[in-house]
Short mmCIF file of C-alpha atoms in Angstrom, two decimals:
data_model
loop_
_atom_site.label_atom_id
_atom_site.label_comp_id
_atom_site.label_asym_id
_atom_site.label_seq_id
_atom_site.Cartn_x
_atom_site.Cartn_y
_atom_site.Cartn_z
CA ALA A 1 8.16 16.87 5.10
CA GLN A 2 5.03 14.78 4.71
CA SER A 3 5.34 11.38 6.32
CA VAL A 4 3.54 8.55 8.06
CA THR A 5 4.97 6.92 11.16
CA GLN A 6 4.11 3.59 12.72
CA LEU A 7 6.28 3.35 15.80
CA ASP A 8 5.44 -0.26 16.67
CA SER A 9 6.95 -2.75 14.24
CA GLN A 10 5.50 -5.73 16.13
CA VAL A 11 2.55 -6.02 18.53
CA PRO A 12 1.77 -9.31 20.32
CA VAL A 13 -1.72 -9.55 21.84
CA PHE A 14 -3.59 -12.32 23.59
CA GLU A 15 -6.68 -13.63 21.85
CA GLU A 16 -9.87 -11.75 22.83
CA ALA A 17 -7.85 -8.85 24.25
CA PRO A 18 -8.17 -5.33 22.86
CA VAL A 19 -5.52 -3.87 20.56
CA GLU A 20 -4.44 -0.43 19.40
CA LEU A 21 -2.05 0.07 16.51
CA ARG A 22 -0.57 3.53 16.41
CA CYS A 23 -0.20 5.80 13.41
CA ASN A 24 0.98 9.39 13.29
CA TYR A 25 1.38 11.66 10.30
CA SER A 26 3.19 14.85 9.51
CA SER A 27 1.61 17.31 7.10
CA SER A 28 0.89 21.00 6.64
CA VAL A 29 -1.97 20.30 4.23
CA SER A 30 -5.23 18.42 4.41
CA VAL A 31 -4.77 14.70 4.59
CA TYR A 32 -6.79 11.60 3.81
CA LEU A 33 -5.94 8.57 5.92
CA PHE A 34 -6.21 4.83 5.33
CA TRP A 35 -5.52 1.56 7.08
CA TYR A 36 -4.69 -1.48 4.98
CA VAL A 37 -4.18 -5.08 6.11
CA GLN A 38 -1.95 -7.66 4.49
CA TYR A 39 -2.62 -11.26 5.47
CA PRO A 40 0.21 -13.77 4.97
CA ASN A 41 0.95 -14.30 1.29
CA GLN A 42 -1.90 -12.04 0.22
CA GLY A 43 -2.28 -8.56 -1.24
CA LEU A 44 -3.25 -5.38 0.58
CA GLN A 45 -6.89 -4.97 1.57
CA LEU A 46 -8.51 -1.74 2.72
CA LEU A 47 -9.75 -1.84 6.33
CA LEU A 48 -11.08 1.71 6.57
CA LYS A 49 -10.48 5.27 5.48
CA TYR A 50 -11.00 8.81 6.72
CA LEU A 51 -11.78 11.51 4.16
CA SER A 52 -13.85 14.02 6.14
CA GLY A 53 -16.76 14.27 8.57
CA SER A 54 -17.00 12.10 11.68
CA THR A 55 -13.59 11.51 13.17
CA LEU A 56 -14.51 7.96 14.26
CA VAL A 57 -14.39 5.63 11.31
CA LYS A 58 -15.62 2.05 11.36
CA GLY A 59 -14.21 -0.54 9.02
CA ILE A 60 -14.38 -4.21 8.23
CA ASN A 61 -13.75 -7.07 10.66
CA GLY A 62 -14.70 -4.99 13.72
CA PHE A 63 -11.86 -2.47 13.37
CA GLU A 64 -12.25 1.25 13.92
CA ALA A 65 -9.96 4.26 13.89
CA GLU A 66 -10.14 7.79 15.19
CA PHE A 67 -8.75 10.81 13.40
CA ASN A 68 -7.22 13.28 15.83
CA LYS A 69 -6.08 16.44 14.07
CA SER A 70 -4.49 18.05 17.12
CA GLN A 71 -2.35 14.99 17.78
CA THR A 72 -1.92 14.21 14.07
CA SER A 73 -2.87 10.61 14.76
CA PHE A 74 -5.06 7.93 13.25
CA HIS A 75 -4.82 4.96 15.60
CA LEU A 76 -6.49 1.66 14.74
CA ARG A 77 -8.41 -0.24 17.42
CA LYS A 78 -10.30 -3.45 17.91
CA PRO A 79 -12.00 -4.36 21.22
CA SER A 80 -11.39 -8.12 20.95
CA VAL A 81 -8.96 -9.76 18.56
CA HIS A 82 -9.08 -13.21 17.01
CA ILE A 83 -6.44 -15.53 15.67
CA SER A 84 -7.57 -14.59 12.16
CA ASP A 85 -6.46 -10.98 12.77
CA THR A 86 -2.81 -12.07 12.56
CA ALA A 87 -1.45 -9.94 9.74
CA GLU A 88 0.59 -6.86 8.91
CA TYR A 89 -1.20 -3.54 9.15
CA PHE A 90 -0.22 -0.48 7.17
CA CYS A 91 -1.27 3.09 7.80
CA ALA A 92 -1.24 5.29 4.70
CA ALA A 93 -1.94 8.88 3.84
CA ASN A 94 -2.83 10.88 0.77
CA PHE A 95 -1.44 14.39 1.02
CA GLY A 96 -3.37 15.67 -1.97
CA ASN A 97 -0.94 14.46 -4.60
CA GLU A 98 -2.71 11.33 -5.83
CA LYS A 99 -0.29 8.78 -4.35
CA LEU A 100 -0.34 6.96 -1.03
CA THR A 101 2.49 7.37 1.45
CA PHE A 102 2.74 4.32 3.68
CA GLY A 103 4.06 3.74 7.16
CA THR A 104 6.52 0.92 7.72
CA GLY A 105 3.84 -1.45 8.95
CA THR A 106 2.96 -3.16 12.23
CA ARG A 107 2.96 -6.93 12.49
CA LEU A 108 0.09 -8.03 14.74
CA THR A 109 0.56 -11.45 16.32
CA ILE A 110 -2.32 -13.02 18.23
CA ILE A 111 -1.34 -15.31 21.08
CA PRO A 112 -3.81 -18.15 21.77
CA GLY B 1 -16.23 -8.90 -10.10
CA ALA B 2 -12.61 -9.48 -11.00
CA GLY B 3 -10.00 -7.67 -8.99
CA VAL B 4 -6.61 -6.34 -9.99
CA SER B 5 -4.48 -9.07 -11.51
CA GLN B 6 -0.72 -9.17 -11.95
CA SER B 7 1.59 -11.47 -13.82
CA PRO B 8 3.83 -13.25 -13.33
CA SER B 9 3.33 -13.97 -9.64
CA ASN B 10 7.03 -14.79 -9.30
CA LYS B 11 9.98 -13.85 -11.47
CA VAL B 12 13.58 -14.92 -10.98
CA THR B 13 16.12 -13.27 -13.23
CA GLU B 14 19.84 -12.80 -13.53
CA LYS B 15 21.54 -9.50 -12.84
CA GLY B 16 21.69 -7.39 -15.97
CA LYS B 17 18.60 -8.86 -17.65
CA ASP B 18 15.47 -6.87 -18.47
CA VAL B 19 12.09 -7.81 -16.96
CA GLU B 20 8.49 -6.86 -17.70
CA LEU B 21 5.75 -6.97 -15.10
CA ARG B 22 2.10 -6.76 -16.10
CA CYS B 23 -0.93 -5.31 -14.35
CA ASP B 24 -4.60 -5.63 -15.33
CA PRO B 25 -6.66 -3.09 -13.36
CA ILE B 26 -10.30 -3.37 -12.44
CA SER B 27 -12.47 -2.62 -15.45
CA GLY B 28 -13.61 1.01 -15.46
CA HIS B 29 -10.90 2.24 -13.12
CA THR B 30 -9.11 5.20 -14.65
CA ALA B 31 -6.34 5.51 -12.07
CA LEU B 32 -3.50 2.99 -11.88
CA TYR B 33 -0.55 2.91 -9.48
CA TRP B 34 2.65 0.92 -9.11
CA TYR B 35 4.28 0.45 -5.71
CA ARG B 36 7.29 -1.53 -4.53
CA GLN B 37 7.44 -3.44 -1.26
CA SER B 38 10.90 -4.36 -0.03
CA LEU B 39 12.40 -5.28 3.33
CA GLY B 40 14.59 -2.27 3.62
CA GLN B 41 12.30 0.38 2.18
CA GLY B 42 8.75 -0.66 3.07
CA LEU B 43 6.03 0.31 0.58
CA GLU B 44 7.17 2.93 -1.93
CA PHE B 45 5.21 4.70 -4.63
CA LEU B 46 6.69 4.29 -8.11
CA ILE B 47 4.36 5.72 -10.75
CA TYR B 48 0.76 6.85 -11.25
CA PHE B 49 -1.42 6.91 -14.38
CA GLN B 50 -4.69 8.81 -14.67
CA GLY B 51 -6.65 8.31 -17.88
CA ASN B 52 -4.78 9.71 -20.84
CA SER B 53 -2.82 12.27 -18.81
CA ALA B 54 0.97 12.21 -18.57
CA PRO B 55 1.98 9.83 -15.77
CA ASP B 56 3.45 10.94 -12.46
CA LYS B 57 6.87 9.28 -12.55
CA SER B 58 8.21 10.97 -9.43
CA GLY B 59 8.72 7.71 -7.52
CA LEU B 60 10.76 5.82 -10.10
CA PRO B 61 14.16 5.12 -8.47
CA SER B 62 16.27 5.32 -11.63
CA ASP B 63 16.05 5.64 -15.41
CA ARG B 64 16.23 1.84 -15.63
CA PHE B 65 12.59 1.82 -14.57
CA SER B 66 9.80 2.71 -16.98
CA ALA B 67 6.11 2.01 -17.30
CA GLU B 68 3.41 2.39 -19.87
CA ARG B 69 -0.32 2.01 -19.91
CA THR B 70 -1.92 1.03 -23.18
CA GLY B 71 -5.46 2.06 -24.05
CA GLY B 72 -6.05 3.32 -20.55
CA SER B 73 -6.15 -0.23 -19.21
CA VAL B 74 -3.29 -2.74 -18.97
CA SER B 75 0.03 -1.47 -17.64
CA THR B 76 3.55 -2.83 -17.98
CA LEU B 77 6.42 -1.97 -15.65
CA THR B 78 9.81 -2.56 -17.25
CA ILE B 79 13.09 -2.77 -15.39
CA GLN B 80 16.18 -2.72 -17.58
CA ARG B 81 19.57 -4.12 -16.58
CA THR B 82 18.22 -5.45 -13.30
CA GLN B 83 20.29 -5.15 -10.13
CA GLN B 84 20.10 -7.16 -6.93
CA GLU B 85 18.62 -4.17 -5.10
CA ASP B 86 15.63 -4.35 -7.46
CA SER B 87 14.53 -7.55 -5.69
CA ALA B 88 11.15 -6.78 -4.13
CA VAL B 89 7.43 -7.35 -4.47
CA TYR B 90 5.95 -5.04 -7.09
CA LEU B 91 2.35 -4.12 -6.37
CA CYS B 92 -0.18 -2.64 -8.74
CA ALA B 93 -3.35 -0.86 -7.61
CA SER B 94 -6.26 0.81 -9.34
CA SER B 95 -8.95 3.20 -8.22
CA LEU B 96 -12.09 4.56 -9.82
CA ARG B 97 -10.73 8.05 -10.46
CA THR B 98 -8.67 9.63 -7.72
CA ALA B 99 -6.47 8.61 -4.80
CA TRP B 100 -9.24 9.24 -2.29
CA ASP B 101 -11.29 6.61 -4.03
CA THR B 102 -10.29 3.28 -2.56
CA GLN B 103 -7.16 1.82 -4.12
CA TYR B 104 -7.55 -1.90 -4.82
CA PHE B 105 -4.30 -3.82 -4.84
CA GLY B 106 -3.28 -6.82 -6.86
CA PRO B 107 -1.44 -9.81 -5.32
CA GLY B 108 1.93 -8.53 -6.51
CA THR B 109 4.87 -9.89 -8.48
CA ARG B 110 7.79 -11.13 -6.41
CA LEU B 111 10.98 -10.28 -8.30
CA THR B 112 14.25 -11.95 -7.35
CA VAL B 113 17.44 -10.80 -9.04
CA LEU B 114 20.31 -13.26 -8.66
#
């Protein structure tokens, strides 16, 4: 079955420390991958996406993600986080059927 | 330019009543999606419209749910005989043409069924 898994429901990180939010997918077909962020009381905003080409994708706000086909992963990273990065992060995939399948989300909390 | 807008932002209704939720996509976007965000289920796909084609209704949880898109623009999601388990945030998104074009999300409608 096609699915997206975010194993970490909550990730606390000290301010200015690096962070990695994990995302794995399961699919037998080609996949397009996305990371969305949802700030408190706001809608979903696209951080970055992987469609094809370079496996390292850079997005907004200093985030980047790397597509790893052999490990079926698309982990999100940032070298130094800020208080303003506090939000919920969703990994999503398109398995070629026009809709997005979302992971359950990871709540990132930045500790001052 | 204007983003995706949804109305109302909040809706409180009694069990058994019908509700209508509205979505105005970004002008020129031919693809429109409805999703539901709830505590127990996360973000779930509900329905997808592409231009004048028949919608993909595969995510609708029951026949109490229906949606239409008039003139290829505004969409209305209707829930009949609401149940408490329908309480959730209903999100609308639009994209230029396909799902690998970026989907832009609206702020959502928070539905509470008492």
